[in-house]
PDB file of C-alpha atoms in Angstrom:
ATOM      1  CA  MET A 175       3.592 -25.600  -8.529  1.00 97.00           C
ATOM      2  CA  ILE A 176      -0.020 -23.775  -8.151  1.00 98.00           C
ATOM      3  CA  LEU A 177      -0.480 -22.371  -4.774  1.00 98.00           C
ATOM      4  CA  PHE A 178      -3.895 -20.711  -5.219  1.00 98.00           C
ATOM      5  CA  GLN A 179      -6.404 -20.438  -8.020  1.00 97.00           C
ATOM      6  CA  ASP A 180      -9.905 -19.212  -8.479  1.00 96.00           C
ATOM      7  CA  ASN A 181     -11.994 -19.350 -11.554  1.00 93.00           C
ATOM      8  CA  PHE A 182     -15.016 -17.777 -10.104  1.00 92.00           C
ATOM      9  CA  GLN A 183     -17.668 -20.278 -10.870  1.00 81.00           C
ATOM     10  CA  LYS A 184     -20.110 -19.762  -7.763  1.00 73.00           C
ATOM     11  CA  ALA A 185     -22.356 -17.109  -6.185  1.00 75.00           C
ATOM     12  CA  GLU A 186     -23.503 -13.981  -8.084  1.00 93.00           C
ATOM     13  CA  LEU A 187     -22.169 -11.758  -5.240  1.00 97.00           C
ATOM     14  CA  ILE A 188     -18.808 -13.431  -4.149  1.00 97.00           C
ATOM     15  CA  THR A 189     -18.191 -10.887  -1.300  1.00 97.00           C
ATOM     16  CA  ASN A 190     -18.280  -7.145  -0.487  1.00 98.00           C
ATOM     17  CA  GLU A 191     -16.862  -4.845   2.090  1.00 98.00           C
ATOM     18  CA  PHE A 192     -20.011  -5.365   4.329  1.00 98.00           C
ATOM     19  CA  ALA A 193     -18.871  -9.075   4.925  1.00 98.00           C
ATOM     20  CA  PHE A 194     -15.236  -7.623   6.005  1.00 98.00           C
ATOM     21  CA  TRP A 195     -16.566  -5.001   8.284  1.00 98.00           C
ATOM     22  CA  ASN A 196     -19.467  -7.046   9.736  1.00 98.00           C
ATOM     23  CA  PRO A 197     -18.151 -10.538  10.272  1.00 95.00           C
ATOM     24  CA  THR A 198     -20.602 -11.872  12.689  1.00 97.00           C
ATOM     25  CA  ASN A 199     -23.587 -10.495  10.639  1.00 98.00           C
ATOM     26  CA  ALA A 200     -25.622 -13.466   9.736  1.00 97.00           C
ATOM     27  CA  THR A 201     -26.556 -11.818   6.341  1.00 97.00           C
ATOM     28  CA  ALA A 202     -22.939 -10.996   5.382  1.00 98.00           C
ATOM     29  CA  VAL A 203     -21.744 -12.634   2.039  1.00 97.00           C
ATOM     30  CA  LYS A 204     -18.337 -14.229   2.905  1.00 96.00           C
ATOM     31  CA  SER A 205     -15.877 -15.840   0.557  1.00 96.00           C
ATOM     32  CA  PRO A 206     -13.379 -18.778   1.551  1.00 95.00           C
ATOM     33  CA  ASN A 207     -10.753 -17.028  -0.659  1.00 96.00           C
ATOM     34  CA  TRP A 208     -11.098 -13.394  -0.542  1.00 98.00           C
ATOM     35  CA  ASP A 209     -11.084 -10.343   1.813  1.00 98.00           C
ATOM     36  CA  MET A 210     -12.501  -6.909   0.711  1.00 98.00           C
ATOM     37  CA  THR A 211     -12.065  -3.857   2.627  1.00 98.00           C
ATOM     38  CA  SER A 212     -13.607  -1.631   0.079  1.00 98.00           C
ATOM     39  CA  GLY A 213     -15.972  -2.297  -2.935  1.00 98.00           C
ATOM     40  CA  SER A 214     -18.108  -5.324  -4.184  1.00 98.00           C
ATOM     41  CA  LEU A 215     -16.943  -8.509  -6.195  1.00 98.00           C
ATOM     42  CA  PHE A 216     -19.536 -10.043  -8.306  1.00 97.00           C
ATOM     43  CA  ARG A 217     -19.763 -12.787 -10.774  1.00 96.00           C
ATOM     44  CA  LEU A 218     -20.721 -11.889 -14.267  1.00 92.00           C
ATOM     45  CA  ASN A 219     -20.525 -14.628 -17.136  1.00 89.00           C
ATOM     46  CA  ASP A 220     -18.216 -16.878 -14.789  1.00 90.00           C
ATOM     47  CA  ARG A 221     -15.852 -13.813 -14.289  1.00 96.00           C
ATOM     48  CA  ALA A 222     -15.241 -11.812 -11.352  1.00 97.00           C
ATOM     49  CA  TRP A 223     -16.597  -8.254 -11.925  1.00 98.00           C
ATOM     50  CA  SER A 224     -16.286  -4.886  -9.955  1.00 98.00           C
ATOM     51  CA  GLY A 225     -19.857  -4.101 -10.624  1.00 97.00           C
ATOM     52  CA  VAL A 226     -20.644  -0.330 -11.789  1.00 97.00           C
ATOM     53  CA  PRO A 227     -18.230   1.729  -9.666  1.00 98.00           C
ATOM     54  CA  ASP A 228     -19.854   4.243  -7.130  1.00 98.00           C
ATOM     55  CA  THR A 229     -19.271   5.556  -3.873  1.00 98.00           C
ATOM     56  CA  VAL A 230     -22.482   4.034  -1.917  1.00 98.00           C
ATOM     57  CA  THR A 231     -21.552   1.924   1.052  1.00 98.00           C
ATOM     58  CA  PRO A 232     -23.079  -1.132   0.196  1.00 98.00           C
ATOM     59  CA  ASN A 233     -25.542  -3.382   2.421  1.00 98.00           C
ATOM     60  CA  ALA A 234     -25.260  -7.128   2.656  1.00 98.00           C
ATOM     61  CA  THR A 235     -25.967  -7.869  -0.867  1.00 97.00           C
ATOM     62  CA  SER A 236     -24.584  -4.807  -2.652  1.00 98.00           C
ATOM     63  CA  SER A 237     -28.188  -4.309  -3.957  1.00 97.00           C
ATOM     64  CA  ASN A 238     -27.822  -0.456  -3.051  1.00 98.00           C
ATOM     65  CA  GLY A 239     -24.789   0.292  -4.404  1.00 98.00           C
ATOM     66  CA  THR A 240     -21.137  -1.025  -4.692  1.00 98.00           C
ATOM     67  CA  ASN A 241     -18.480   1.279  -3.549  1.00 98.00           C
ATOM     68  CA  SER A 242     -16.404  -0.245  -6.195  1.00 98.00           C
ATOM     69  CA  ALA A 243     -14.707   3.237  -7.161  1.00 98.00           C
ATOM     70  CA  VAL A 244     -12.385   2.235  -4.319  1.00 98.00           C
ATOM     71  CA  PHE A 245     -11.879  -1.391  -4.889  1.00 98.00           C
ATOM     72  CA  ARG A 246      -9.466  -3.352  -2.645  1.00 98.00           C
ATOM     73  CA  LEU A 247      -9.491  -7.094  -2.795  1.00 98.00           C
ATOM     74  CA  THR A 248      -6.775  -9.370  -1.383  1.00 98.00           C
ATOM     75  CA  THR A 249      -6.508 -13.164  -0.723  1.00 98.00           C
ATOM     76  CA  LYS A 250      -7.397 -14.371   2.872  1.00 98.00           C
ATOM     77  CA  ARG A 251      -4.093 -16.460   2.439  1.00 98.00           C
ATOM     78  CA  ALA A 252      -1.241 -14.376   3.574  1.00 98.00           C
ATOM     79  CA  ASP A 253       1.662 -17.024   3.124  1.00 98.00           C
ATOM     80  CA  PHE A 254       2.765 -15.827  -0.345  1.00 98.00           C
ATOM     81  CA  LEU A 255       6.500 -15.050  -0.470  1.00 98.00           C
ATOM     82  CA  ASP A 256       8.269 -15.938  -3.934  1.00 98.00           C
ATOM     83  CA  TYR A 257       5.605 -16.330  -6.483  1.00 98.00           C
ATOM     84  CA  ALA A 258       4.061 -15.243  -9.957  1.00 98.00           C
ATOM     85  CA  VAL A 259       0.284 -14.074  -9.737  1.00 98.00           C
ATOM     86  CA  SER A 260      -1.446 -14.140 -13.172  1.00 98.00           C
ATOM     87  CA  PHE A 261      -5.142 -13.271 -14.323  1.00 98.00           C
ATOM     88  CA  THR A 262      -6.968 -12.417 -17.362  1.00 98.00           C
ATOM     89  CA  LEU A 263      -8.022  -8.675 -17.246  1.00 98.00           C
ATOM     90  CA  ASN A 264     -10.635  -6.965 -19.162  1.00 98.00           C
ATOM     91  CA  VAL A 265     -11.057  -3.227 -18.327  1.00 98.00           C
ATOM     92  CA  LYS A 266     -14.194  -1.843 -19.495  1.00 97.00           C
ATOM     93  CA  GLU A 267     -14.016   1.844 -18.590  1.00 97.00           C
ATOM     94  CA  LEU A 268     -12.545   4.312 -16.192  1.00 98.00           C
ATOM     95  CA  SER A 269     -14.962   6.617 -14.534  1.00 97.00           C
ATOM     96  CA  SER A 270     -15.037   9.366 -11.905  1.00 98.00           C
ATOM     97  CA  THR A 271     -17.550  10.449  -9.060  1.00 97.00           C
ATOM     98  CA  THR A 272     -17.900  13.597  -7.117  1.00 97.00           C
ATOM     99  CA  SER A 273     -16.034  12.126  -4.078  1.00 97.00           C
ATOM    100  CA  THR A 274     -13.474  10.190  -6.372  1.00 98.00           C
ATOM    101  CA  PRO A 275     -12.319  12.752  -9.007  1.00 98.00           C
ATOM    102  CA  LYS A 276     -10.240  11.765 -11.966  1.00 98.00           C
ATOM    103  CA  VAL A 277      -6.624  11.318 -10.975  1.00 98.00           C
ATOM    104  CA  ASP A 278      -3.440   9.953 -12.857  1.00 98.00           C
ATOM    105  CA  TRP A 279      -3.240   6.519 -10.953  1.00 97.00           C
ATOM    106  CA  ASP A 280      -6.903   5.617 -11.627  1.00 98.00           C
ATOM    107  CA  GLY A 281      -6.945   2.005 -12.988  1.00 98.00           C
ATOM    108  CA  ILE A 282      -5.831  -1.479 -11.958  1.00 98.00           C
ATOM    109  CA  HIS A 283      -2.938  -2.324  -9.708  1.00 98.00           C
ATOM    110  CA  VAL A 284      -1.741  -5.790  -8.390  1.00 98.00           C
ATOM    111  CA  PHE A 285      -0.745  -6.100  -4.778  1.00 98.00           C
ATOM    112  CA  LEU A 286       2.064  -8.200  -3.894  1.00 98.00           C
ATOM    113  CA  ARG A 287       3.296  -9.229  -0.438  1.00 98.00           C
ATOM    114  CA  TYR A 288       0.420  -7.254   0.975  1.00 98.00           C
ATOM    115  CA  ILE A 289       1.301  -7.249   4.832  1.00 98.00           C
ATOM    116  CA  SER A 290      -1.462  -4.409   5.825  1.00 97.00           C
ATOM    117  CA  GLU A 291      -2.752  -1.275   4.125  1.00 96.00           C
ATOM    118  CA  GLN A 292       0.248   0.337   5.321  1.00 97.00           C
ATOM    119  CA  GLU A 293       3.011  -2.195   4.068  1.00 98.00           C
ATOM    120  CA  LEU A 294       2.901  -3.783   0.612  1.00 98.00           C
ATOM    121  CA  TYR A 295       4.080  -3.527  -3.029  1.00 98.00           C
ATOM    122  CA  TYR A 296       1.851  -2.779  -5.904  1.00 97.00           C
ATOM    123  CA  ALA A 297       2.362  -2.878  -9.515  1.00 98.00           C
ATOM    124  CA  SER A 298       0.337  -0.475 -11.788  1.00 98.00           C
ATOM    125  CA  VAL A 299      -0.691  -2.347 -14.910  1.00 98.00           C
ATOM    126  CA  CYS A 300      -3.433   0.029 -16.182  1.00 98.00           C
ATOM    127  CA  ARG A 301      -3.383   3.845 -15.261  1.00 98.00           C
ATOM    128  CA  ARG A 302      -5.461   6.620 -16.665  1.00 98.00           C
ATOM    129  CA  ASP A 303      -2.321   8.485 -17.748  1.00 98.00           C
ATOM    130  CA  GLY A 304      -0.869   5.350 -19.637  1.00 98.00           C
ATOM    131  CA  LYS A 305       1.919   4.669 -17.171  1.00 98.00           C
ATOM    132  CA  VAL A 306       3.057   1.490 -15.631  1.00 98.00           C
ATOM    133  CA  VAL A 307       5.040   1.768 -12.404  1.00 98.00           C
ATOM    134  CA  ILE A 308       5.901  -0.339  -9.464  1.00 98.00           C
ATOM    135  CA  LYS A 309       5.775   1.038  -5.831  1.00 98.00           C
ATOM    136  CA  LYS A 310       6.351   0.175  -2.054  1.00 98.00           C
ATOM    137  CA  LYS A 311       4.047   1.460   0.663  1.00 98.00           C
ATOM    138  CA  LYS A 312       5.495   1.499   3.990  1.00 98.00           C
ATOM    139  CA  PRO A 313       4.079   2.701   7.572  1.00 96.00           C
ATOM    140  CA  GLY A 314       4.038   6.206   8.466  1.00 95.00           C
ATOM    141  CA  GLY A 315       2.394   8.798   6.444  1.00 91.00           C
ATOM    142  CA  THR A 316      -0.731  10.566   5.199  1.00 93.00           C
ATOM    143  CA  SER A 317      -1.904   7.925   2.857  1.00 93.00           C
ATOM    144  CA  ASN A 318      -4.099   5.605   5.373  1.00 92.00           C
ATOM    145  CA  GLY A 319      -1.018   5.884   7.657  1.00 93.00           C
ATOM    146  CA  GLY A 320       1.697   4.950   5.089  1.00 96.00           C
ATOM    147  CA  THR A 321       3.705   6.328   2.303  1.00 98.00           C
ATOM    148  CA  TYR A 322       4.233   5.249  -1.308  1.00 98.00           C
ATOM    149  CA  TYR A 323       7.576   5.023  -2.774  1.00 98.00           C
ATOM    150  CA  ASP A 324       8.364   4.622  -6.600  1.00 98.00           C
ATOM    151  CA  ILE A 325      10.903   1.693  -6.942  1.00 98.00           C
ATOM    152  CA  SER A 326      10.767   1.546 -10.789  1.00 98.00           C
ATOM    153  CA  THR A 327      10.653   4.397 -13.246  1.00 97.00           C
ATOM    154  CA  TYR A 328       7.511   5.193 -15.147  1.00 98.00           C
ATOM    155  CA  GLN A 329       7.083   3.792 -18.407  1.00 97.00           C
ATOM    156  CA  THR A 330       4.425   4.718 -20.976  1.00 98.00           C
ATOM    157  CA  LYS A 331       2.395   1.581 -21.729  1.00 97.00           C
ATOM    158  CA  PRO A 332      -1.253   2.252 -22.411  1.00 97.00           C
ATOM    159  CA  PHE A 333      -3.588  -0.336 -21.449  1.00 97.00           C
ATOM    160  CA  PRO A 334      -6.249  -1.319 -23.991  1.00 97.00           C
ATOM    161  CA  THR A 335      -9.998  -1.281 -23.066  1.00 96.00           C
ATOM    162  CA  GLY A 336     -12.536  -3.679 -23.734  1.00 97.00           C
ATOM    163  CA  VAL A 337     -10.143  -6.727 -24.633  1.00 98.00           C
ATOM    164  CA  ASP A 338      -8.854  -9.559 -22.559  1.00 98.00           C
ATOM    165  CA  VAL A 339      -5.168  -9.140 -21.412  1.00 98.00           C
ATOM    166  CA  LYS A 340      -3.070 -11.611 -19.595  1.00 98.00           C
ATOM    167  CA  VAL A 341      -1.571 -10.072 -16.572  1.00 98.00           C
ATOM    168  CA  LYS A 342       1.294 -11.559 -14.739  1.00 98.00           C
ATOM    169  CA  ALA A 343       3.425  -9.983 -11.904  1.00 98.00           C
ATOM    170  CA  THR A 344       6.514 -11.872 -10.261  1.00 98.00           C
ATOM    171  CA  ILE A 345       8.117 -11.115  -7.092  1.00 98.00           C
ATOM    172  CA  GLN A 346      11.258 -12.878  -5.639  1.00 98.00           C
ATOM    173  CA  THR A 347      13.806 -12.272  -2.803  1.00 98.00           C
ATOM    174  CA  ILE A 348      17.253 -12.294  -4.048  1.00 98.00           C
ATOM    175  CA  GLY A 349      19.684 -11.899  -0.987  1.00 97.00           C
ATOM    176  CA  THR A 350      18.432  -9.028   0.741  1.00 96.00           C
ATOM    177  CA  THR A 351      16.693  -7.493  -2.219  1.00 98.00           C
ATOM    178  CA  VAL A 352      13.159  -7.949  -3.924  1.00 98.00           C
ATOM    179  CA  LYS A 353      12.978  -8.076  -7.690  1.00 98.00           C
ATOM    180  CA  ILE A 354       9.328  -7.399  -9.048  1.00 98.00           C
ATOM    181  CA  GLN A 355       8.468  -7.696 -12.638  1.00 98.00           C
ATOM    182  CA  LEU A 356       5.058  -6.807 -14.452  1.00 98.00           C
ATOM    183  CA  PHE A 357       4.029  -8.549 -17.648  1.00 98.00           C
ATOM    184  CA  ALA A 358       0.885  -8.109 -20.123  1.00 98.00           C
ATOM    185  CA  ASN A 359       0.364 -10.961 -22.755  1.00 98.00           C
ATOM    186  CA  GLY A 360       4.129 -12.096 -21.941  1.00 98.00           C
ATOM    187  CA  VAL A 361       5.673  -8.879 -22.574  1.00 98.00           C
ATOM    188  CA  LEU A 362       7.759  -7.354 -19.750  1.00 98.00           C
ATOM    189  CA  LEU A 363       6.201  -3.910 -18.996  1.00 98.00           C
ATOM    190  CA  VAL A 364       8.266  -2.699 -16.193  1.00 98.00           C
ATOM    191  CA  GLU A 365      10.625  -4.105 -13.340  1.00 98.00           C
ATOM    192  CA  ALA A 366      12.289  -2.997 -10.131  1.00 98.00           C
ATOM    193  CA  THR A 367      14.719  -4.190  -7.665  1.00 98.00           C
ATOM    194  CA  ASP A 368      14.101  -2.881  -4.247  1.00 98.00           C
ATOM    195  CA  THR A 369      17.433  -2.697  -2.260  1.00 98.00           C
ATOM    196  CA  GLY A 370      16.008  -0.542   0.441  1.00 97.00           C
ATOM    197  CA  ALA A 371      17.452   2.690  -0.894  1.00 97.00           C
ATOM    198  CA  VAL A 372      14.256   4.299  -1.194  1.00 96.00           C
ATOM    199  CA  GLY A 373      11.519   3.908   1.454  1.00 96.00           C
ATOM    200  CA  GLY A 374      13.557   1.782   3.788  1.00 96.00           C
ATOM    201  CA  ALA A 375      14.043  -1.981   4.191  1.00 97.00           C
ATOM    202  CA  PRO A 376      12.596  -4.208   1.497  1.00 98.00           C
ATOM    203  CA  ILE A 377       9.522  -6.270   2.466  1.00 98.00           C
ATOM    204  CA  LEU A 378      10.958  -9.674   3.092  1.00 98.00           C
ATOM    205  CA  THR A 379       8.116 -11.517   4.781  1.00 98.00           C
ATOM    206  CA  PRO A 380       5.159 -13.377   3.215  1.00 98.00           C
ATOM    207  CA  GLY A 381       2.009 -11.583   2.658  1.00 98.00           C
ATOM    208  CA  LYS A 382      -1.228 -11.558   0.568  1.00 98.00           C
ATOM    209  CA  THR A 383      -1.677 -10.801  -3.076  1.00 98.00           C
ATOM    210  CA  GLY A 384      -4.807  -9.320  -4.761  1.00 98.00           C
ATOM    211  CA  ILE A 385      -5.978  -6.252  -6.875  1.00 98.00           C
ATOM    212  CA  ARG A 386      -6.624  -2.694  -6.319  1.00 98.00           C
ATOM    213  CA  GLY A 387      -8.944  -0.577  -8.624  1.00 98.00           C
ATOM    214  CA  ASP A 388      -9.712   3.146  -8.805  1.00 98.00           C
ATOM    215  CA  ASN A 389     -12.453   4.399 -10.762  1.00 98.00           C
ATOM    216  CA  ALA A 390     -12.589   1.429 -12.727  1.00 98.00           C
ATOM    217  CA  SER A 391     -15.232  -0.915 -14.241  1.00 98.00           C
ATOM    218  CA  PHE A 392     -13.297  -4.196 -14.828  1.00 98.00           C
ATOM    219  CA  MET A 393     -13.606  -8.063 -15.016  1.00 98.00           C
ATOM    220  CA  PHE A 394     -10.871 -10.674 -14.303  1.00 98.00           C
ATOM    221  CA  ASP A 395     -10.717 -14.525 -14.484  1.00 97.00           C
ATOM    222  CA  SER A 396      -8.392 -17.459 -13.738  1.00 97.00           C
ATOM    223  CA  PHE A 397      -6.639 -15.753 -10.844  1.00 98.00           C
ATOM    224  CA  THR A 398      -3.751 -17.997 -10.239  1.00 98.00           C
ATOM    225  CA  VAL A 399      -0.615 -17.964  -7.827  1.00 98.00           C
ATOM    226  CA  GLU A 400       2.382 -20.196  -8.655  1.00 98.00           C
ATOM    227  CA  SER A 401       5.480 -20.682  -6.794  1.00 98.00           C
ATOM    228  CA  LEU A 402       8.784 -19.568  -8.235  1.00 94.00           C
TER     229      LEU A 402
END
């Protein structure tokens, strides 16, 4: 059963971080579906687009810049528990800025059971170093108040640029553990089972889903959440 879907058929600017941090501002461009704590989300050729990544704090319309070098997008809905999230992804290129220099993990990552910026899972589908991995973040630490823990091995699966790839991630509670799988064009890239042995207890509560981008210019479409 489809729980959520967005095909991005509306405004040129869908939303941006200005709308999140200035919710009472009459000029803010708000989305009924999305929250954005960093970056800008545009529509281009009926697809969602990051815009050209930079580190400029955007105004209400992102006409001065995007800040999409650090792109953080989540659904407003926070009641997703066991589900498959899928979308068509086209990564144009990876870049860098003076304040966001190149790092191995630059690329695109799928947020799963996003409770807060300190508590979430994410699956890296496209990284500068060609790796894929699944991580858990828990509160307490130096990364925006949290710490990341690897809950899968790193697999070498370089992501192609300039072509459409069907990305899917699944997450499901099995007993007291959480199983996560990441696919590209129907092929399993990496999987993990979080038993709590690394980084503390698994995340067993519903949360948001979404996309994280780092130093990446990319487009995506047909963002769909289906129940498992």
